[in-house]
Every structure is written in structure tokens, then in C-alpha cells.
Short mmCIF file of C-alpha atoms in Angstrom, two decimals:
data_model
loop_
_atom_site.label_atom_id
_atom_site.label_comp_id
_atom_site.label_asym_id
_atom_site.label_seq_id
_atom_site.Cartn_x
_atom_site.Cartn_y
_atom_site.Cartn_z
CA UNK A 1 -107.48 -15.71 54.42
CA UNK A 2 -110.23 -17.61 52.39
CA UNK A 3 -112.45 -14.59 52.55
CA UNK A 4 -110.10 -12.35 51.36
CA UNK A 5 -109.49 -14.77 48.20
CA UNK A 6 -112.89 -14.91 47.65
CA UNK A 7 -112.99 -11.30 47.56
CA UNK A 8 -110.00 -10.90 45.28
CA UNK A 9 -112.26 -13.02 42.51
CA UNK A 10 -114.97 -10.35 41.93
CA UNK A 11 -112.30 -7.60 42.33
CA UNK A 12 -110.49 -9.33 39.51
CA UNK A 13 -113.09 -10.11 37.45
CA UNK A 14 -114.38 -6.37 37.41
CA UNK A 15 -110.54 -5.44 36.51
CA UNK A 16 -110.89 -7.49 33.61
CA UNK A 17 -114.23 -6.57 32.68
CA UNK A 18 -113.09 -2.83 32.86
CA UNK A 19 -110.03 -3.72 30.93
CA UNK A 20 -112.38 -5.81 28.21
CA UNK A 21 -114.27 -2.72 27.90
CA UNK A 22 -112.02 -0.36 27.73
CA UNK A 23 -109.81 -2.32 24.83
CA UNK A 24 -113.06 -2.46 23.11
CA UNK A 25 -113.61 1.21 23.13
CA UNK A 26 -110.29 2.22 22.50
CA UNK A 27 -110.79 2.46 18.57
CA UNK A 28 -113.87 4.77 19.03
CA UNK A 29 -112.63 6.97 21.62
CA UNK A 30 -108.97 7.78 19.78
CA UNK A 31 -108.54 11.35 18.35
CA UNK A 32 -109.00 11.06 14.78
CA UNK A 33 -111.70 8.45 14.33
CA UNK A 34 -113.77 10.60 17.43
CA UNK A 35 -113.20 13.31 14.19
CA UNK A 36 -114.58 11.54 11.81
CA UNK A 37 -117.18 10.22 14.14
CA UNK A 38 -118.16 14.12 14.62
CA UNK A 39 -117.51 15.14 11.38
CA UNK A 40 -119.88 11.94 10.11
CA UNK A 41 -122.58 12.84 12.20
CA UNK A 42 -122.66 16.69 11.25
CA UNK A 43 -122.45 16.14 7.88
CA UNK A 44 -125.23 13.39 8.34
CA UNK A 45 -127.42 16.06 9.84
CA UNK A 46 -126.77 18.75 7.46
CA UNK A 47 -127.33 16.96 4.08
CA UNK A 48 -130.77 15.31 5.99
CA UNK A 49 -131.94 18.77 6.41
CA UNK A 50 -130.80 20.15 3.23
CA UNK A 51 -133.09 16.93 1.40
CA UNK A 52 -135.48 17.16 3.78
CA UNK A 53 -138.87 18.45 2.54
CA UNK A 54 -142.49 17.62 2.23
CA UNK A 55 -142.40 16.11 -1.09
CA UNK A 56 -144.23 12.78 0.64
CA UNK A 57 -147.24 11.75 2.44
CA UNK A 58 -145.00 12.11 5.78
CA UNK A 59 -142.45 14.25 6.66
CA UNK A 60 -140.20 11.82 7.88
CA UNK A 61 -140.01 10.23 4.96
CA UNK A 62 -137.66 11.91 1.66
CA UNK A 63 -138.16 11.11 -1.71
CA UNK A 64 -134.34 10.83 -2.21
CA UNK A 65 -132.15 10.40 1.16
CA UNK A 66 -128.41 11.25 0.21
CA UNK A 67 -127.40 10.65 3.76
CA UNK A 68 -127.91 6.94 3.15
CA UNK A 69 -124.82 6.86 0.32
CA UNK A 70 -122.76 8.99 2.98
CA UNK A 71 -123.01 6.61 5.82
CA UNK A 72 -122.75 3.95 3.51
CA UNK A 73 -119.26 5.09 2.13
CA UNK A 74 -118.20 6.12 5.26
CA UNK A 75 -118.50 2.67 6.35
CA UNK A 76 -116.84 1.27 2.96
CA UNK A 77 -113.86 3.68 3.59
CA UNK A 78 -113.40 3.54 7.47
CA UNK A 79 -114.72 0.28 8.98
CA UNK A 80 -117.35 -0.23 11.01
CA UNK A 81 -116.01 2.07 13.93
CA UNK A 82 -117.69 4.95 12.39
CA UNK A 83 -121.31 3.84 13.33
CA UNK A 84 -121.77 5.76 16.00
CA UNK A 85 -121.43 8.85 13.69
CA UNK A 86 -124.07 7.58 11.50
CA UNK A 87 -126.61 6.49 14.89
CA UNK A 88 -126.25 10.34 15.83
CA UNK A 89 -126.54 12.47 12.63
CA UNK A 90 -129.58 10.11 12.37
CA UNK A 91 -130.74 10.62 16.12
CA UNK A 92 -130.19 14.74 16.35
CA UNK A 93 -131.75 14.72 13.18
CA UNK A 94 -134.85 12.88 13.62
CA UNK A 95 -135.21 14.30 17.05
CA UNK A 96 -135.21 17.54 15.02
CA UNK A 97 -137.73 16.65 12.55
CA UNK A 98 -139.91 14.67 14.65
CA UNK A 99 -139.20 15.56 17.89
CA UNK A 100 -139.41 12.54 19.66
CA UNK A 101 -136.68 10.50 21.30
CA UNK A 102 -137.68 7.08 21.67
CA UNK A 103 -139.06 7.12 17.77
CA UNK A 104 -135.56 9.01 16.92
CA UNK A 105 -133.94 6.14 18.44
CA UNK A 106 -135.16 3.64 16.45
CA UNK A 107 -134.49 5.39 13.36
CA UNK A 108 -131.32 5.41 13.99
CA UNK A 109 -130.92 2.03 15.06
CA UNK A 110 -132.51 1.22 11.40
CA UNK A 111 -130.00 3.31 9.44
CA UNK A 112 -126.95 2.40 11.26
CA UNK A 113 -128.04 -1.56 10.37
CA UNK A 114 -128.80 -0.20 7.00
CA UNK A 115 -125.30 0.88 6.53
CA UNK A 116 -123.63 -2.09 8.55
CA UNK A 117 -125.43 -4.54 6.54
CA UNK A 118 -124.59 -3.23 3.44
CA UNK A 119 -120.74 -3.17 4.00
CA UNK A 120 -120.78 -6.35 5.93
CA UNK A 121 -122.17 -7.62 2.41
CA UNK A 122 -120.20 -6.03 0.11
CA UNK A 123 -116.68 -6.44 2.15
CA UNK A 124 -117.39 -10.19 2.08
CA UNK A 125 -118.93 -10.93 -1.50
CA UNK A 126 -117.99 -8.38 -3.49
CA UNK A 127 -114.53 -6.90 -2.81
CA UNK A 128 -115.27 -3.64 -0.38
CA UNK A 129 -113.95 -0.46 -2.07
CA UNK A 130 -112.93 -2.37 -5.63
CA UNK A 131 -116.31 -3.21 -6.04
CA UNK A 132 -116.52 -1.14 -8.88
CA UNK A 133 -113.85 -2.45 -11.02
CA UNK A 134 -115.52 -6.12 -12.27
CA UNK A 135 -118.96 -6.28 -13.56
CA UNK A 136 -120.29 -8.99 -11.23
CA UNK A 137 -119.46 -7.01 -8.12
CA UNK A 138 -120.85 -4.09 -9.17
CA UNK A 139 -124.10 -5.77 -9.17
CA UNK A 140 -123.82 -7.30 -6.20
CA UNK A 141 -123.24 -3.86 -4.98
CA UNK A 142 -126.49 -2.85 -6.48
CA UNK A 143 -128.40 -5.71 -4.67
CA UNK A 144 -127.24 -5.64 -1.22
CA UNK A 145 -126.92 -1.74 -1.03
CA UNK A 146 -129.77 -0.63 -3.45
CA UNK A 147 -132.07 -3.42 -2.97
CA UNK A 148 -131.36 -5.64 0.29
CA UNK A 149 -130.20 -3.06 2.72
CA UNK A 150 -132.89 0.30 2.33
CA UNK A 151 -135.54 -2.95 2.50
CA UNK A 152 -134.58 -3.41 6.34
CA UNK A 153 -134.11 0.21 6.83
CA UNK A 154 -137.77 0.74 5.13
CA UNK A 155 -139.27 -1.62 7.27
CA UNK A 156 -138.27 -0.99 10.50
CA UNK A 157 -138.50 2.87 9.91
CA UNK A 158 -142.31 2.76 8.32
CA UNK A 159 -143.09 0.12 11.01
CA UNK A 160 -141.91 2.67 13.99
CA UNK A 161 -143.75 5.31 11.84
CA UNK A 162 -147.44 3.26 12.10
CA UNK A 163 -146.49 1.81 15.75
CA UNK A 164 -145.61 5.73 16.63
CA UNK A 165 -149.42 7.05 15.31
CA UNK A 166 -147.23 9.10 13.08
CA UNK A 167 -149.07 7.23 10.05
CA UNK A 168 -151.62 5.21 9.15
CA UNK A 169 -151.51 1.09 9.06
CA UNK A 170 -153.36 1.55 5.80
CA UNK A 171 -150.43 3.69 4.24
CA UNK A 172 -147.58 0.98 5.09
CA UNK A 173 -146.91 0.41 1.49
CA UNK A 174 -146.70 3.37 -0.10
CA UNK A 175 -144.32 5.17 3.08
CA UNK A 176 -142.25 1.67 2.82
CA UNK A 177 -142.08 2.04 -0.95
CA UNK A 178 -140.93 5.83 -1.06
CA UNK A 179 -138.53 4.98 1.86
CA UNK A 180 -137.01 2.23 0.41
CA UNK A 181 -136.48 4.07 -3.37
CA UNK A 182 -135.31 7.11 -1.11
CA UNK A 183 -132.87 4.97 0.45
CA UNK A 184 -132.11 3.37 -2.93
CA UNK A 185 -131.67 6.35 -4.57
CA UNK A 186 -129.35 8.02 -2.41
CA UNK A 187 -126.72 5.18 -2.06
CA UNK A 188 -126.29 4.36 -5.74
CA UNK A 189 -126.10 8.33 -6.48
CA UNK A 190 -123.67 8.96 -4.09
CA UNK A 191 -121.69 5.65 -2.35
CA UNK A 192 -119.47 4.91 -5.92
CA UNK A 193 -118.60 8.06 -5.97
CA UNK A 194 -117.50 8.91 -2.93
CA UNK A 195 -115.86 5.40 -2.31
CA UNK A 196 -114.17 6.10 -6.09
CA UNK A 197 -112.97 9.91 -5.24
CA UNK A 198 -111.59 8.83 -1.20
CA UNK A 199 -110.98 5.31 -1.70
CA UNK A 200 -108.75 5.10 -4.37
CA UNK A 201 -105.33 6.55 -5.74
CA UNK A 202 -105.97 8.61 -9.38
CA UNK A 203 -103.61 9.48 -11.67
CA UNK A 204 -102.98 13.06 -12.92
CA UNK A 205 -105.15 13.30 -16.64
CA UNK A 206 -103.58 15.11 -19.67
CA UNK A 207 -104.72 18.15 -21.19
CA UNK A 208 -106.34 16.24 -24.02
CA UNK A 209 -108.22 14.13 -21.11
CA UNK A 210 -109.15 17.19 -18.94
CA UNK A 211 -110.64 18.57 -22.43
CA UNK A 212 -112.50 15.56 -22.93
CA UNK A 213 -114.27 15.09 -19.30
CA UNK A 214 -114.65 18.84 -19.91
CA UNK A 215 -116.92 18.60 -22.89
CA UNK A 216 -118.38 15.38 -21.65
CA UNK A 217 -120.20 17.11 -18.35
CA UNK A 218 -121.07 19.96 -19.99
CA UNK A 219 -122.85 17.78 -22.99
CA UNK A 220 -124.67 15.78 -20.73
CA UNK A 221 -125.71 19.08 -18.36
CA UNK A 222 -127.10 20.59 -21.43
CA UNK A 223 -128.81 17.40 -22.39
CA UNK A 224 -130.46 17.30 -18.30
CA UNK A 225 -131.04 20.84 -18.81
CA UNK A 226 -133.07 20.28 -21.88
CA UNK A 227 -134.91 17.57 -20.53
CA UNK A 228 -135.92 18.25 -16.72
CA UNK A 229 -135.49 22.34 -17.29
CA UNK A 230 -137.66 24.72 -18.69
CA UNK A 231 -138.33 23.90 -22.19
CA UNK A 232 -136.97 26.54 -24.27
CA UNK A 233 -139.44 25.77 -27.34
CA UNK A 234 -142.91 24.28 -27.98
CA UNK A 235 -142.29 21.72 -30.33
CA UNK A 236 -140.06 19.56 -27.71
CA UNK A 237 -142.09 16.37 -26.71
CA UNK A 238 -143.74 15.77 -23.29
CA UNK A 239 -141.24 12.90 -22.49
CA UNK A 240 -138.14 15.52 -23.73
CA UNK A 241 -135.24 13.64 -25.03
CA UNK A 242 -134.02 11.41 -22.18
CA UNK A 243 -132.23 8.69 -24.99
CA UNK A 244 -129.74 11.35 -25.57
CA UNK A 245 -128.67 11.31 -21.87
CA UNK A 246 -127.22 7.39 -22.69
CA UNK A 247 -124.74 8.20 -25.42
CA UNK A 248 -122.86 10.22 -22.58
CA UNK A 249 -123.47 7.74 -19.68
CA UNK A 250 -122.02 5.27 -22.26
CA UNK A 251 -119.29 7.92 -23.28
CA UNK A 252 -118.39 7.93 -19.66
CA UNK A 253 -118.61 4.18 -18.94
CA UNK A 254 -115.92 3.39 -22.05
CA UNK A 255 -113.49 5.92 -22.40
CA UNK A 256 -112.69 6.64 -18.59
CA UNK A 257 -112.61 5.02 -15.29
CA UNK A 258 -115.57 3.88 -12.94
CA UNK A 259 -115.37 7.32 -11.30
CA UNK A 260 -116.17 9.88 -14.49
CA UNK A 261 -119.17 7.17 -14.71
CA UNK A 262 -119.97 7.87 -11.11
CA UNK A 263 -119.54 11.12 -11.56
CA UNK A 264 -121.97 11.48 -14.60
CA UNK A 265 -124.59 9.45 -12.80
CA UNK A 266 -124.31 12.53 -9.96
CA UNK A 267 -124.50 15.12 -12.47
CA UNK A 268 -127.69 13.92 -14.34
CA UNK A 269 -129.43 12.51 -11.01
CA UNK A 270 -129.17 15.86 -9.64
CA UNK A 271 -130.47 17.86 -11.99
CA UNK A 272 -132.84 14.82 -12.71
CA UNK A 273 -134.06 15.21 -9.51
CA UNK A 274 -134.39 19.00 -9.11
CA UNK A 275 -136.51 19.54 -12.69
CA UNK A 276 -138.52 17.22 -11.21
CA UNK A 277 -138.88 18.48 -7.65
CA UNK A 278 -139.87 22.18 -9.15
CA UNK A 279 -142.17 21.23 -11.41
CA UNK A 280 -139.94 20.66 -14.48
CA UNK A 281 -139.41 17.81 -17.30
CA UNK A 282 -141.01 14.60 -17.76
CA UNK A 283 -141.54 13.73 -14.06
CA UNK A 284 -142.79 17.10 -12.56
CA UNK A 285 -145.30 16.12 -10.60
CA UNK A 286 -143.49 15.64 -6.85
CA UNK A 287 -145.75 12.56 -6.01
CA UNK A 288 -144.79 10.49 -8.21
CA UNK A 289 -141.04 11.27 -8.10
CA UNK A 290 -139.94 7.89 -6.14
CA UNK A 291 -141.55 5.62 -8.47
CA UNK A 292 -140.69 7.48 -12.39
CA UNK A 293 -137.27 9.37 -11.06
CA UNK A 294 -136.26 6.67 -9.15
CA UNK A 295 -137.24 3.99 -11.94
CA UNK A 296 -135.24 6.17 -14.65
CA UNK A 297 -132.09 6.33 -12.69
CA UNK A 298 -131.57 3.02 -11.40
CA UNK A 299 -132.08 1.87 -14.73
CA UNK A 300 -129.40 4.68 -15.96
CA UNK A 301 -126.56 3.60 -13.05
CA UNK A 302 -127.09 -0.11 -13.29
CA UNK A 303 -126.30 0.50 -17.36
CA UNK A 304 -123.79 3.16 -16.86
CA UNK A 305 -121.70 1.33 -13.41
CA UNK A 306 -122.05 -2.44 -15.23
CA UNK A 307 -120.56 -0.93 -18.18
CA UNK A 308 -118.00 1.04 -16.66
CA UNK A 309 -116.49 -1.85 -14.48
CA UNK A 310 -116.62 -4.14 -17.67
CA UNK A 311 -114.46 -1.77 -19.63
CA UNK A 312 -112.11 -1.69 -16.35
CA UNK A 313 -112.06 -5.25 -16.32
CA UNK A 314 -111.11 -5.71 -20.01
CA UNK A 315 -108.79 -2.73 -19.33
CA UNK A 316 -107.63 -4.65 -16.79
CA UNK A 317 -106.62 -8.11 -18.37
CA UNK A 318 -105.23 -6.75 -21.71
CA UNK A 319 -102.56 -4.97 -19.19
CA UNK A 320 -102.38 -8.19 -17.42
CA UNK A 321 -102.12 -9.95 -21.44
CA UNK A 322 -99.75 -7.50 -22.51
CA UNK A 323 -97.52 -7.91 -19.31
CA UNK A 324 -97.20 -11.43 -19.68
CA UNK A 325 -96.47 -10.99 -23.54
CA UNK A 326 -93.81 -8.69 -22.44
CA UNK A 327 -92.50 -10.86 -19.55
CA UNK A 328 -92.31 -13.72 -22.33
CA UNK A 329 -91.08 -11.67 -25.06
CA UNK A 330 -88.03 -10.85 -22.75
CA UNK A 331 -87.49 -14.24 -21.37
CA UNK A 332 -87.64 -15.81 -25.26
CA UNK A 333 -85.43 -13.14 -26.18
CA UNK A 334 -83.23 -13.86 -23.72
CA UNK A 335 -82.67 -17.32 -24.17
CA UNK A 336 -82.45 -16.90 -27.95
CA UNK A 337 -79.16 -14.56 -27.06
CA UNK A 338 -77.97 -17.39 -24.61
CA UNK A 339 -78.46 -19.75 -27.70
CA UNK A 340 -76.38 -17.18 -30.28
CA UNK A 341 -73.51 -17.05 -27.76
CA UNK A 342 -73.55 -20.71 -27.51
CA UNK A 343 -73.50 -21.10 -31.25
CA UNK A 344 -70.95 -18.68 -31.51
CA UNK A 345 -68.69 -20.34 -28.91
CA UNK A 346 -69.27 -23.97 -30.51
CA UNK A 347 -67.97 -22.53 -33.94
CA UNK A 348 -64.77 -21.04 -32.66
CA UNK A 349 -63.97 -24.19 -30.91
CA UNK A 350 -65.04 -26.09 -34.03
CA UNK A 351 -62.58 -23.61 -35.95
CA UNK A 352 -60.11 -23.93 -33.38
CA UNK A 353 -60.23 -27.97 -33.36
CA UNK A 354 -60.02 -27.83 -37.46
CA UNK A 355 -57.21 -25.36 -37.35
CA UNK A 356 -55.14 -27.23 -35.08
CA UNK A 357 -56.15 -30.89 -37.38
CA UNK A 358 -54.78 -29.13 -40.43
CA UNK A 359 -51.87 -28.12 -38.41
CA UNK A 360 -51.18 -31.27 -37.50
CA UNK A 361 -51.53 -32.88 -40.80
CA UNK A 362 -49.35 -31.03 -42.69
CA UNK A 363 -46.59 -31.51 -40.00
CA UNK A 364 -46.22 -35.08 -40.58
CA UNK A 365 -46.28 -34.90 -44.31
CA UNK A 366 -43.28 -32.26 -44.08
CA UNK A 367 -41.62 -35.36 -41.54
#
């Protein structure tokens, strides 16, 4: 009877165990996050390869890495559940470019802490999703997901590079400096939006506002053009015109919400970044793209985000102001009417009272 008991403990303790384990998983393993897992991981892999190209001194290394601001907002949007689909579009696709297992391993171990970090951060000091909306939290945002976060993922990824024999000791800094702008680069381009666009309910704009976003995109494409395209004539300076790109980053930041900024950073990073990758505009020569390209626009969304959320926060209170003033305008009214209608009865019963005096009065001078 005592062995039997004793038996019953282990037997129990694996039930639980099993249960424990199986409670755990349960979030992972339903239908639609195992969707977005897949989906996540796929889309991982396919923007990887599309950026993927030997513009640096390895191949494993990009000068711009969009797939960081995807797993980054996936994160944002759907909780840390989604992780695994950020370890394997990093995993299949590393194993694809490098075509080694153990070194595609740790690369995704150092991308899915990249992106864990980073939300874990910006969930607890600087409002998740609405991040975007007060000027302190947006940079906050910029430090722990541009700054903070691609510095782990730089390190442990050049570090397995070196340890690998995939690169040299003696070119630490510059693959840790490319992947940590790449990094950069790719989750201030892409995370606001993409957190603004899913994240967030919009409301339907006006003609006059369609109109407006209309000419403002196509002003600042033809100002990108100009400046990282060809150069239509001679007399245009080496360094183009990049101050006209900030009168529509500023456009953006003031008249709309944080996502037209976001979505004007997108526009002139991209073509930003493919003058420059072909040989076009100020920064044409591909070597040099992480530190000039990625110096311009960090500059260019730090300015264009921090103005944008301080708009939405002034925005913001003068609804909140004018609210109030309403609330109080109503209430005020309100008692003023109470006070009228207790005026009003007062001087009827005064009329009343002196009717009734007079009455009185002249019936005992008629006695």
C-alpha cells in the first residue's frame, strides 16, 4: 500500500508537469496566433532576402535590415507569443544565407532578444503602441529600439560572426557598427508605421485632406527624386538639396497625425536608400551607406516623429481644454437657469404676498 503511494507521487507530479506545460503552450499552439506565427516567419524570410545583398564587408551583415522593424511591431501589436515567428524567419533565413545551423541558431536567438527587449522596454516606460502620441515617449522609443536593442543584437551576432571564422577579430567594429545602424535603420523606418497603420483606429479623411496628403507625398518624392536620383541638370550641387526634404517632414509632423509622419519618413528613406544603393545622390558610394544614410535619416525621424507626437500632444490637451470649457460652460449655464427660475419664483411670491397686503389693507379701511 505504501509503495503504491509512493508511486502515485511521481505519477502525479508528471501529470502536473504535463498539464504546466501544456497550459503554457496553449497560447502558441491555438489556430490564429500559429497564423501569425507562420505568416511572421515567412514574411521575416522574404523581406531578409529581398534586403539582402553584398553591400558590406560580410554577407551576413545588411546595410539596412527591415525585418528588424517587422518583428519589432509584431511584438508591439501581438505580445510576446509571436517570438517564435521571429526565431524562425531568422533561423530558415540565416541557414539560407549562411548555411550553417548552429551559427543560424544563434542569430536567431539574438534577434528574437532584440525584439523582446525592445517591447519589454517600451510596454513598460513608454506606453506600448501610443508611444507615438507624447514627445517623451517617442524618444524613449528611439533609445531602447534604435539605440539599446540593435546594440545587443550587434553584439552577439558580430561576436558569433568572429567566433564562427566567418570574419575577422580585427573587423569587430566596423561589422558591429553596420549591424547595429542596419538594425537601427530598419526599426525606426518601419516599427511606427506599422504599429500606427495596425495598431490604431483612423478616421475616414475628407476630400480636402486626401488632396492634401496627396500633394504632400508627391512633393516630397519629387524632392527624393531630385536629390538621390539621377540629376537631371549640371548645375545641381554635389550635396543636391536635402534642406528641402524638411519643410515636408515638418508639413507632415504639424498638419496630420503621427502616421502621415511615419509614412513620409518611409517614403524618403526608401528612395533615400535606393539612390544611394545604385550609385545615385549625395551618398552613392555603397560603403559608406550605414554611416552618411543612416546618419541623415535618424536625424530626419527623430525631428520629424518628436515633432509629430508634440503636435498630437498639444492636439491632444486643447480637446481635453476645450472639453472641460464645454463641460463648465454647461454646468455654469445651468445653474445660472436654476438661479433665473428661482428669481422668478421669489418675485411672484413677493407679488403675491404684496397683493394679498394691499388686499387686506383696504378691507379694514372700508370696515
Amino acid at each position: 500500500m505504501t509503495l503504491s503511494r509512493n508511486l502515485a507521487h511521481p505519477r502525479n507530479g508528471l501529470f502536473e508537469l504535463q498539464r504546466s506545460l501544456a497550459k503554457r503552450l496553449d497560447p502558441y499552439v491555438e489556430p490564429v496566433n500559429a497564423a501569425i506565427i507562420a505568416s511572421l516567419a515567412f514574411l521575416y524570410f522574404v523581406v531578409g532576402k529581398f534586403v539582402q545583398r553584398p553591400a558590406t564587408p560580410n554577407h551576413s551583415v545588411t546595410a539596412i535590415w527591415l525585418p528588424a522593424g517587422i518583428a519589432l511591431a509584431a511584438v508591439l501589436l501581438r505580445g510576446n507569443r509571436v517570438w517564435p515567428g521571429v526565431f524562425l524567419g531568422t533561423f530558415l533565413l540565416s541557414v539560407n544565407i549562411t548555411g550553417t545551423i548552429g551559427l543560424s541558431l544563434g542569430f536567431g536567438l539574438g534577434n528574437t532578444l532584440e525584439a523582446l527587449l525592445a517591447a519589454h522596454l517600451i510596454n513598460n516606460s513608454a506606453r506600448g503602441i501610443h508611444a507615438f502620441f507624447k514627445m517623451a515617449d517617442v524618444l524613449r522609443f528611439i533609445f531602447f529600439a534604435g539605440v539599446l536593442a540593435p546594440a545587443l543584437c550587434a553584439t552577439i551576432g558580430t561576436s558569433l560572426l568572429c567566433l564562427g571564422g566567418r570574419a575577422q577579430w580585427t573587423d569587430f567594429l566596423t561589422l558591429w557598427f553596420i549591424w547595429w545602424v542596419g538594425d537601427m535603420l530598419g526599426t525606426l523606418f518601419l516599427t511606427p508605421f506599422l504599429v500606427l497603420l495596425l495598431g490604431h483606429k483612423h478616421h475616414s479623411p475628407g476630400l480636402g485632406e486626401r488632396l492634401e496628403i496627396a500633394a504632400l507625398i508627391t512633393g516630397l518624392s519629387a524632392m527624393c527624386v531630385l536629390n538621390f536620383g539621377q540629376r537631371p541638370t549640371t548645375w545641381i550641387p554635389g550635396n543636391g538639396f536635402l534642406f528641402l526634404c524638411a519643410p515636408f517632414l515638418v508639413w507632415a509632423a504639424l498638419r496630420f497625425c503621427p502616421l502621415e509622419a511615419a509614412g513620409a519618413i518611409l517614403v524618403m528613406g526608401g528612395l533615400a536608400t535606393w539612390g544611394s544603393l545604385h550609385g545615385l545622390g549625395p551618398f552613392q558610394n555603397p560603403t559608406g551607406l550605414p554611416l552618411f544614410v543612416g546618419g541623415f535619416m535618424a536625424v530626419g525621424t527623430a525631428m520629424t516623429m518628436t515633432i509629430a507626437a508634440a503636435s498630437a500632444e498639444q492636439k491632444s490637451a486643447t480637446k481635453d481644454v476645450l472639453g472641460m470649457y464645454c463641460i463648465l460652460k454647461d454646468t455654469k449655464e445651468g445653474e445660472i437657469r436654476v438661479l433665473q427660475d428661482t428669481v422668478e419664483a421669489l418675485q411672484v411670491e413677493l407679488a403675491r404676498n404684496g397683493a394679498r397686503a394691499v388686499g387686506g389693507a383696504s378691507h379694514k379701511s372700508v370696515q
